[in-house]
CSV table of C-alpha atoms and ligand atoms in Angstrom, one decimal:
chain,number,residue,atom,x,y,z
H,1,UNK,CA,26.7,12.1,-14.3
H,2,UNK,CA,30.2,12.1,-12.9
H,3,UNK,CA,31.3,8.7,-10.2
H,4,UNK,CA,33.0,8.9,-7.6
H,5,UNK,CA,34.9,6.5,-5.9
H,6,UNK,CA,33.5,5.1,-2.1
H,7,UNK,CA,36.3,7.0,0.0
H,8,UNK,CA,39.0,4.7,-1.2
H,9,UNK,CA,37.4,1.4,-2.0
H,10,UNK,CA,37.6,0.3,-5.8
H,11,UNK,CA,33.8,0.6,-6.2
H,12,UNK,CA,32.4,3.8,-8.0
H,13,UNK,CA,29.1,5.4,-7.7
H,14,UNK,CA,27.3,8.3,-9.2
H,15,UNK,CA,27.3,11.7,-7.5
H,16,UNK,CA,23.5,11.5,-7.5
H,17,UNK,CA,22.2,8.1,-6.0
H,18,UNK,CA,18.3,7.7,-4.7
H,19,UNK,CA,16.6,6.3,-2.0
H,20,UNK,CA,13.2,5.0,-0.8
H,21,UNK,CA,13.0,6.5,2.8
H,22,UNK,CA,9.2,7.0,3.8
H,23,UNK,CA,8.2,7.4,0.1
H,24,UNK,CA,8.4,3.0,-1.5
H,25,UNK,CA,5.1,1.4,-0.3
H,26,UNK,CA,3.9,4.7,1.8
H,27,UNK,CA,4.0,7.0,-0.9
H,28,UNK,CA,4.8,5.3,-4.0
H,29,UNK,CA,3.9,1.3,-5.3
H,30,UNK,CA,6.1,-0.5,-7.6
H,31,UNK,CA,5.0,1.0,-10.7
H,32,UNK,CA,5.7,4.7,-9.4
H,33,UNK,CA,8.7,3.3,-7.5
H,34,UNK,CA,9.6,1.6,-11.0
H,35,UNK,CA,9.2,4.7,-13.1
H,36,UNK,CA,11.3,7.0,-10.6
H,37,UNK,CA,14.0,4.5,-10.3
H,38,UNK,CA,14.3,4.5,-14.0
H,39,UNK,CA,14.0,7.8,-14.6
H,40,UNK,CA,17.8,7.8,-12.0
H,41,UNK,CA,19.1,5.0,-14.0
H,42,UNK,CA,18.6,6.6,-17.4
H,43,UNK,CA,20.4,9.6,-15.8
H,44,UNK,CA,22.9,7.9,-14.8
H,45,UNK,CA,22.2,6.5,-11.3
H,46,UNK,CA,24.2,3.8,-10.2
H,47,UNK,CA,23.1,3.3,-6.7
H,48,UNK,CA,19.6,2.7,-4.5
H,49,UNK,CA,19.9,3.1,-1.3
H,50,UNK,CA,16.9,1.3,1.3
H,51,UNK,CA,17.1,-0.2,4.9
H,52,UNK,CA,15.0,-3.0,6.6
H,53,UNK,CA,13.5,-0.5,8.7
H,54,UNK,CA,11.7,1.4,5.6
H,55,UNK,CA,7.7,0.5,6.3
H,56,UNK,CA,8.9,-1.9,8.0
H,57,UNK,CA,10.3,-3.5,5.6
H,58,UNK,CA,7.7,-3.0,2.8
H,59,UNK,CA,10.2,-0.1,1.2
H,60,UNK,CA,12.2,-3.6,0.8
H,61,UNK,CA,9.8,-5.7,-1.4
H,62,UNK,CA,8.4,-2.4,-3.3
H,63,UNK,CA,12.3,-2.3,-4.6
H,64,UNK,CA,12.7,-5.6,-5.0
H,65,UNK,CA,9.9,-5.8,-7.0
H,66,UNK,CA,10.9,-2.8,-9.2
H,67,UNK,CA,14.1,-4.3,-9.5
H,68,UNK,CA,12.5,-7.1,-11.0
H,69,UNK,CA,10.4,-5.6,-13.3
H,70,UNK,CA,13.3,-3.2,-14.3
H,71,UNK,CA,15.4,-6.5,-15.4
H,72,UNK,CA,18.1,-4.4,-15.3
H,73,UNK,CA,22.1,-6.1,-15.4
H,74,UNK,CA,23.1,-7.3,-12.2
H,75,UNK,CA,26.4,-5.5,-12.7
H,76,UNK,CA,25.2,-2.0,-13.7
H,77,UNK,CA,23.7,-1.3,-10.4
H,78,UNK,CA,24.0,-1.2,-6.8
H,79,UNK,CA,21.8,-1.5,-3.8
H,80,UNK,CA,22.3,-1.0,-0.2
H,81,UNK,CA,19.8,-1.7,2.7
H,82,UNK,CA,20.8,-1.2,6.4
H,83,UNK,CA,20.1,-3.5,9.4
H,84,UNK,CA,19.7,-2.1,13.4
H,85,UNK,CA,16.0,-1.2,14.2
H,86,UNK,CA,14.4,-4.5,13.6
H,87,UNK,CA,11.0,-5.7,12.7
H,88,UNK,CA,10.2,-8.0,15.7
H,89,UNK,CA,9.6,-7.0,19.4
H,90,UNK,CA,12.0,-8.6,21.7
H,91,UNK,CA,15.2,-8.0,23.6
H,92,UNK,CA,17.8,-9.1,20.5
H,93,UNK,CA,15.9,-8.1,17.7
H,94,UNK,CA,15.3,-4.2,18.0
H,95,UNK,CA,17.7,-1.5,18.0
H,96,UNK,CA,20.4,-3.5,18.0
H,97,UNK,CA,23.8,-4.6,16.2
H,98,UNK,CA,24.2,-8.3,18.2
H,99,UNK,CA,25.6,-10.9,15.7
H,100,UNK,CA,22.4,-13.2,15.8
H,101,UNK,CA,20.4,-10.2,14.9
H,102,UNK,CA,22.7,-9.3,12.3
H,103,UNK,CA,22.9,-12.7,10.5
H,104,UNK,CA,19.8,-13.9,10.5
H,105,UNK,CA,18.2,-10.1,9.9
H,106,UNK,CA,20.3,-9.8,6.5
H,107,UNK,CA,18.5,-13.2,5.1
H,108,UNK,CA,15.1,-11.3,5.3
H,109,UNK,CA,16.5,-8.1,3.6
H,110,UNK,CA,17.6,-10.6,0.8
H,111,UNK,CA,14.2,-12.2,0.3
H,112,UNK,CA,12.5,-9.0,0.5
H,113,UNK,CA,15.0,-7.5,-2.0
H,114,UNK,CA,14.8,-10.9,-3.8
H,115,UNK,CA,18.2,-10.5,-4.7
H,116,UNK,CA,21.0,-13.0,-3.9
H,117,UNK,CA,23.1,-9.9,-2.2
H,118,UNK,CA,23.3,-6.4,-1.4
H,119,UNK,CA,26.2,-4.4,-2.9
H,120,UNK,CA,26.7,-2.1,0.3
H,121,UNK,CA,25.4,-3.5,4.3
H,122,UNK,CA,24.7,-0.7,6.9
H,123,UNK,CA,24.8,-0.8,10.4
H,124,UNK,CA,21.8,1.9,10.6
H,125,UNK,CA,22.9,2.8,13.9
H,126,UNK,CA,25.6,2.5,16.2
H,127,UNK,CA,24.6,0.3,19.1
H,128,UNK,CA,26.5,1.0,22.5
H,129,UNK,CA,25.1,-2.3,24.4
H,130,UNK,CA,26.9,-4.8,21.9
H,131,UNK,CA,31.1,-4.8,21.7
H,132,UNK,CA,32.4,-3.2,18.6
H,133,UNK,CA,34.0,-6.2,17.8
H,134,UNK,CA,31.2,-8.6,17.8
H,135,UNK,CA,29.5,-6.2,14.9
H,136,UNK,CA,33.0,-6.3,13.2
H,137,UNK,CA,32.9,-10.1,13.1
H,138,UNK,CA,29.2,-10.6,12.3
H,139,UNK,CA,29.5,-7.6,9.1
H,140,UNK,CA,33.2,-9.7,8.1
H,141,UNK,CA,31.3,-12.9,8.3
H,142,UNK,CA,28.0,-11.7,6.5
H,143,UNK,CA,30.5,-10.4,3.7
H,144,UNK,CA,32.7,-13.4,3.7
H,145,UNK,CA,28.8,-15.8,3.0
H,146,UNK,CA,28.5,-13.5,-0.1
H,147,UNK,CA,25.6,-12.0,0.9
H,148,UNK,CA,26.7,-8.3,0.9
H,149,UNK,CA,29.8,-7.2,-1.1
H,150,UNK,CA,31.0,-3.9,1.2
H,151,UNK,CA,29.8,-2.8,5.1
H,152,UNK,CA,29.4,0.6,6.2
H,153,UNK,CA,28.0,2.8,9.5
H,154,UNK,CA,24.9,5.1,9.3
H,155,UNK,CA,25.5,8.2,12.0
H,156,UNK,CA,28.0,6.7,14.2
H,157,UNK,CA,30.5,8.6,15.8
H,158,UNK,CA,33.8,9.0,14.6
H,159,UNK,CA,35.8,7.2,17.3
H,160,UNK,CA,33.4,4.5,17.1
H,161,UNK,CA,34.2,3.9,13.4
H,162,UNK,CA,37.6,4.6,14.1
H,163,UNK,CA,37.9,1.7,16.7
H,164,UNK,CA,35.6,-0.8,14.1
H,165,UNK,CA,38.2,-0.2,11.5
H,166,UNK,CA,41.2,-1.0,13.4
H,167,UNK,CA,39.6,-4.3,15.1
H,168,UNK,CA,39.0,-4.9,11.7
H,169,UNK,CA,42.7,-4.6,10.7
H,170,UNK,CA,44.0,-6.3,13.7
H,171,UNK,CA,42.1,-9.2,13.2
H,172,UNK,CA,42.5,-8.8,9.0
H,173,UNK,CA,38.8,-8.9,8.6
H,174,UNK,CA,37.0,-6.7,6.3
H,175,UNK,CA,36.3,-3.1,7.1
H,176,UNK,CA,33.6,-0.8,7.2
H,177,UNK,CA,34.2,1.8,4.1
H,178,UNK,CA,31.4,4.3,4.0
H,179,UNK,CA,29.6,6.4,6.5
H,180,UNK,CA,25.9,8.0,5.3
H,181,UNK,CA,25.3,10.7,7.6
H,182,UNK,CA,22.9,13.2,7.5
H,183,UNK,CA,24.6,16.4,4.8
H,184,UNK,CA,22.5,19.7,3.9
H,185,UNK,CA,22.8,23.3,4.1
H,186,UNK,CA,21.4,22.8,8.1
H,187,UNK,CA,22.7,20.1,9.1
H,188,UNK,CA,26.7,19.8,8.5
H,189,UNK,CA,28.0,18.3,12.1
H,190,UNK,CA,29.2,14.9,10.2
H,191,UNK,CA,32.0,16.8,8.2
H,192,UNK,CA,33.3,18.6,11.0
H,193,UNK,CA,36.6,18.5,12.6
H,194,UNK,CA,36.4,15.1,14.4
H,195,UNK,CA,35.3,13.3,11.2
H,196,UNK,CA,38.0,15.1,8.7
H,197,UNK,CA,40.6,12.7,9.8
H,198,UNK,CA,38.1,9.6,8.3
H,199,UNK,CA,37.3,11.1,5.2
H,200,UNK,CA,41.3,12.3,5.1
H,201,UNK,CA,43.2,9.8,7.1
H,202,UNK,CA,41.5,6.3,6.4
H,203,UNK,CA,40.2,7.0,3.1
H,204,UNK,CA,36.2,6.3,4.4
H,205,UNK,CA,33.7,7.3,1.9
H,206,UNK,CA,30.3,9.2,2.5
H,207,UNK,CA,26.6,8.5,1.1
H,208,UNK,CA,24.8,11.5,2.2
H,209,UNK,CA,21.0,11.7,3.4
H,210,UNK,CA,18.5,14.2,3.1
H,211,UNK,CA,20.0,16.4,1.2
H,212,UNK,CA,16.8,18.5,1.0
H,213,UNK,CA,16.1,18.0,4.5
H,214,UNK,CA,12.8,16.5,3.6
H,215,UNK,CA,12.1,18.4,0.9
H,216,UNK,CA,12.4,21.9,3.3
H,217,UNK,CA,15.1,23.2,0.9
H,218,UNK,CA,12.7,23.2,-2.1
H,219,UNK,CA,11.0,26.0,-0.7
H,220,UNK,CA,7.4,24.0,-0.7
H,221,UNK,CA,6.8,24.7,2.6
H,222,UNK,CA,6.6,28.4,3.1
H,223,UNK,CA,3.6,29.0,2.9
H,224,UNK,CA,2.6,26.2,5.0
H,225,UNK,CA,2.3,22.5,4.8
H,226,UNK,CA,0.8,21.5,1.1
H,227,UNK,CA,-1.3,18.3,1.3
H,228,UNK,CA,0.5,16.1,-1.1
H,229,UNK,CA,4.2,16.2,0.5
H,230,UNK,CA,6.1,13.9,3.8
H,231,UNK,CA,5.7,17.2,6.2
H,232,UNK,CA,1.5,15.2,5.7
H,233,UNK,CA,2.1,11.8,6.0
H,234,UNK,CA,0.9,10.3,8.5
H,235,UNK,CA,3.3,9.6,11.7
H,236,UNK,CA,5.8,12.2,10.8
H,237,UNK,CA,4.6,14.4,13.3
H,238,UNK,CA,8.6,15.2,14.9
H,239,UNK,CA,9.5,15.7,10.9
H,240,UNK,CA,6.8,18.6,10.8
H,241,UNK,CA,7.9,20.6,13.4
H,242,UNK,CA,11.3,20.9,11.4
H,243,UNK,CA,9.2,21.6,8.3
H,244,UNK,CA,7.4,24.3,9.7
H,245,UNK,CA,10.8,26.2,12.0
H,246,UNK,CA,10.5,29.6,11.4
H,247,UNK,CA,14.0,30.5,11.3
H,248,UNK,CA,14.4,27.7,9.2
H,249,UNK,CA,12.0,28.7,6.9
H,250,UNK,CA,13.7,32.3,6.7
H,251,UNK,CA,16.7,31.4,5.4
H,252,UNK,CA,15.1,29.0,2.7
H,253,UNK,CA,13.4,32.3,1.6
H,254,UNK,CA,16.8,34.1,1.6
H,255,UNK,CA,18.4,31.5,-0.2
H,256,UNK,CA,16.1,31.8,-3.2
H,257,UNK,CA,17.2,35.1,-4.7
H,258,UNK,CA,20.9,32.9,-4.7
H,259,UNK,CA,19.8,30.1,-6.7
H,260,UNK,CA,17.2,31.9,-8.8
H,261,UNK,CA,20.6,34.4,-10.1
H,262,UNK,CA,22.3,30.8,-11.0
H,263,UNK,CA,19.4,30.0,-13.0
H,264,UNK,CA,18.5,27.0,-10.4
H,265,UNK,CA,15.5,25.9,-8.9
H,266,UNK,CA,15.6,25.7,-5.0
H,267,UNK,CA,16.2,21.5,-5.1
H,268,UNK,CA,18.8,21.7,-7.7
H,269,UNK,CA,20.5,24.8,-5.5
H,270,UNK,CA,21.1,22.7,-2.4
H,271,UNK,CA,21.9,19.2,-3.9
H,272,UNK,CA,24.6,20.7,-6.1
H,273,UNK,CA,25.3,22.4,-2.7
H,274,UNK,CA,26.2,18.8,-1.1
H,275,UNK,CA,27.8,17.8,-4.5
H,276,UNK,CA,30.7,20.7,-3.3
H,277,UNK,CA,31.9,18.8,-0.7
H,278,UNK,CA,34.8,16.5,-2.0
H,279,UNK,CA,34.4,13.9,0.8
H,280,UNK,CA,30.6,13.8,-0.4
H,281,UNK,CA,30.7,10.0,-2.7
H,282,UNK,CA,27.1,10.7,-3.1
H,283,UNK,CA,24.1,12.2,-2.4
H,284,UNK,CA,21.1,10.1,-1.7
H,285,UNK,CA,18.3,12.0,-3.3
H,286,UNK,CA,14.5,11.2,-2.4
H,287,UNK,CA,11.0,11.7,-4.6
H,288,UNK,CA,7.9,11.0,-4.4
H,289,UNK,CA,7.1,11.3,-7.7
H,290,UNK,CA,9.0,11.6,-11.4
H,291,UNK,CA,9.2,15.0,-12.5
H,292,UNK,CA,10.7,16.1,-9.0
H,293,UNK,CA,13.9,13.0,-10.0
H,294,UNK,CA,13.6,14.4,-13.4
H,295,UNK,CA,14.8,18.3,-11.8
H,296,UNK,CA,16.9,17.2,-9.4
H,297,UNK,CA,19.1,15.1,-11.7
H,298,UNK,CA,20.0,18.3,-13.5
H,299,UNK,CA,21.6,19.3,-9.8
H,300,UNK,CA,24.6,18.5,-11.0
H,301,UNK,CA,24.6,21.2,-14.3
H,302,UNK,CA,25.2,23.4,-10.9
H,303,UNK,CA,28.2,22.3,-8.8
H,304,UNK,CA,30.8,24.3,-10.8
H,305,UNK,CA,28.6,27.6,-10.4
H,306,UNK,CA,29.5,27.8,-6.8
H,307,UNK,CA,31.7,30.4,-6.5
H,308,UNK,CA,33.7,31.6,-3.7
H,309,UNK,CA,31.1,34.8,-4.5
H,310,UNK,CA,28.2,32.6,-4.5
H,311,UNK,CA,29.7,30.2,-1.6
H,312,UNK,CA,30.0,33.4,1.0
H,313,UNK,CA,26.2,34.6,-0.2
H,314,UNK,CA,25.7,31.4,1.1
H,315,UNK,CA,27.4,31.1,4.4
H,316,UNK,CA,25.9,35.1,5.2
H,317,UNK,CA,22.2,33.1,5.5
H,318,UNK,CA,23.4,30.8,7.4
H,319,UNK,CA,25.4,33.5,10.1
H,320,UNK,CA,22.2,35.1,10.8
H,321,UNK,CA,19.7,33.3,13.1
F,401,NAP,N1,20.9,6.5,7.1
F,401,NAP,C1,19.8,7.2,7.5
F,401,NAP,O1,19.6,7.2,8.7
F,401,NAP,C2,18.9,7.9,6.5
F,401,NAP,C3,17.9,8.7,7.0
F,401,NAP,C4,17.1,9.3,6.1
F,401,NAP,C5,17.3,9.1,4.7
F,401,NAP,N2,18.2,8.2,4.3
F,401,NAP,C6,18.4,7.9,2.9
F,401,NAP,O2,18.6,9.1,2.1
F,401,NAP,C7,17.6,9.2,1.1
F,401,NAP,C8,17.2,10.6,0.8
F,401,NAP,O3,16.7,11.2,2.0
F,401,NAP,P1,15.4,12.1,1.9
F,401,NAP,O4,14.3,11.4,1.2
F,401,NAP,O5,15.1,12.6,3.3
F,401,NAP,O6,16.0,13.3,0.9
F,401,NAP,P2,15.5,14.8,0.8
F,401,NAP,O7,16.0,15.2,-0.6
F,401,NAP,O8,15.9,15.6,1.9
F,401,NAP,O9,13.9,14.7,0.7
F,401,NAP,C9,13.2,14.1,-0.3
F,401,NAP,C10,11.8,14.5,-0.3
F,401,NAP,O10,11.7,15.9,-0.6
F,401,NAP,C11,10.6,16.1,-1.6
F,401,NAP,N3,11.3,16.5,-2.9
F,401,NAP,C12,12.4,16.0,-3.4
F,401,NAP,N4,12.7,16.6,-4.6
F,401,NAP,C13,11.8,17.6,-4.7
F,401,NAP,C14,11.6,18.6,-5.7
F,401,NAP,N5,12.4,18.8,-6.7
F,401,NAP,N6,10.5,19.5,-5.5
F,401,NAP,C15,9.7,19.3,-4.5
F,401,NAP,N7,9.8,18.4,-3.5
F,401,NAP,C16,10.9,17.5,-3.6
F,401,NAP,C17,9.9,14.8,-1.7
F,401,NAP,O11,8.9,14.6,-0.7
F,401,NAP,P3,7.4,15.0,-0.9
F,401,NAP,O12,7.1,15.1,-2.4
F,401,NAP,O13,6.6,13.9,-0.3
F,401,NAP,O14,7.2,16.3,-0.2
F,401,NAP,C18,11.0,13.8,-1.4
F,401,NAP,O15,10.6,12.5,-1.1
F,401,NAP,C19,16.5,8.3,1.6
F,401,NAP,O16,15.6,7.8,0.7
F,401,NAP,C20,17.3,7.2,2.3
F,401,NAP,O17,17.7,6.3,1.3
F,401,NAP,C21,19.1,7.6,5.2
């Protein structure tokens, strides 16, 4: 496992991270979540990614719990969680980025996590009814309490992150380093022209999500939807119709011959895929059970067989619709 620095900040973190999106609590309990989050670690994993929204806040505890039983050195790892769609009803408590929400909604994460901080803070969303600057101030002031060590932005646009970072150096507070926006062979938009100059310009790392597009790019949905994976769990019914796309689904069955001649399965194919991009810091893998984090850590035997040859097979699936 290689590390890679967060955009420009000091802190490293390995090319393959994990995360508990829909599968701690609804999939997986601490024991399975324990087992897969080991299996990472021993492969070098540095990094767990979660959010307060995840089962609404049960993806949380599940970690926390793992964490615990894990025992693992403070220092050796890092965990993230993300604050914006709240758990309570109420005008400042849902979808939202307002500085009481903010400061009283990372004490939960903490207890849930049972851990005294969290190593990266997202904002999970951007949130166009509060000020810029009031989310700058309350992320500055949640880092300066030690209760989260770095901030970053989940799928805000660039300008927005643009304008967080300079209030942030006007007013010599701390700024928001990282981005994790959606990255796989479909979806590409966030490291397009408008956000080059972030990754290039400010130095602004990436943690990238879905990098299977829920598991689409592993080929186990072609012949429909099999009963044990997300595209059948329960209230994931907009995530299905993506699963079951049919021009989607042709050009995961034109990718195969690709991977198959670099001796890769499907999942390995497309997260070594991500692992291409230099601007990537990481990409947030997912699993719902071991022996599918056990395959994809081998991804990264794969980045360096992407040839210009096997990088224009590529981009010819994607030309055709
Ligand atoms: N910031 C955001 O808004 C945001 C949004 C989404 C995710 N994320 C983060 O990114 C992480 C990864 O996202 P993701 O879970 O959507 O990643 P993904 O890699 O696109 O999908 C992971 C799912 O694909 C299936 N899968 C994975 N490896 C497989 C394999 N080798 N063979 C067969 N099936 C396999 C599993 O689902 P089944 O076995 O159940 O089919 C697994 O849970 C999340 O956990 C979360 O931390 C962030």
């Amino acid at each position: 496992m290689q590390y890679r620095h967060l955009g420009k900040a000091g802190i490293q973190v390995s090319e393959l991270s994990f995360g508990s999106w829909v599968t701690f609590h609804t999939q997986s309990g601490i024991e399975s979540a324990a087992t897969m989050m080991a299996a990472a670690y021993d492969a070098g994993v540095n990094f767990f990614d979660n959010a307060e929204g995840y089962a609404g806040g049960k993806s949380e505890e599940v970690m926390g719990a793992a964490l615990k039983k894990l025992g693992w050195r403070r220092g050796s790892y890092l965990v993230s969680t993300k604050l914006y769609w709240g758990l309570h009803e109420g005008p400042n408590e849902q979808n939202t980025l307002n500085r009481k929400y903010l400061i009283e909604a990372i004490d939960g994460s903490l207890k849930r996590l049972d851990l005294d901080y969290v190593d990266l803070l997202y904002c999970h969303r951007a949130d166009p009814t509060t000020p810029i600057e009031e989310t700058v101030w309350a992320m500055h002031n949640i880092i300066e309490r030690g209760k989260a060590l770095y901030w970053g932005t989940s799928e805000w646009e660039a300008a927005d992150i643009m304008s967080a970072i300079e209030i942030a150096d006007r007013h010599h507070l701390h700024k928001p380093i990282v981005e994790q926006p959606v990255y796989n062979l479909f979806q590409r938009h966030r490291f397009g022209a408008d956000y080059e100059r972030l990754y290039q310009d400010y130095g602004y790392g990436s943690t990238t999500w879905s990098p299977l597009a829920s598991g689409l790019l592993t080929g186990k949905y072609n012949n429909g939807i099999p009963d044990d994976s997300r595209g059948a769990v329960e209230g994931l019914g907009w995530l299905r119709k993506e699963l079951t796309n049919e021009e989607r689904l042709a050009k995961v069955v034109a990718l195969e011959p690709i991977a198959k001649q670099m001796g890769a399965s499907l999942a390995q194919f497309s997260l070594a895929w991500c692992l291409q991009n230099p601007h990537v810091s990481t990409v947030l893998t997912g699993a719902s059970r071991v022996e599918q984090v056990h395959e994809n850590m081998k991804a990264i035997e794969f980045v360096d067989k992407f040839t210009p040859d096997v990088r224009r097979d590529v981009e010819r699936v994607f030309e055709t619709t």
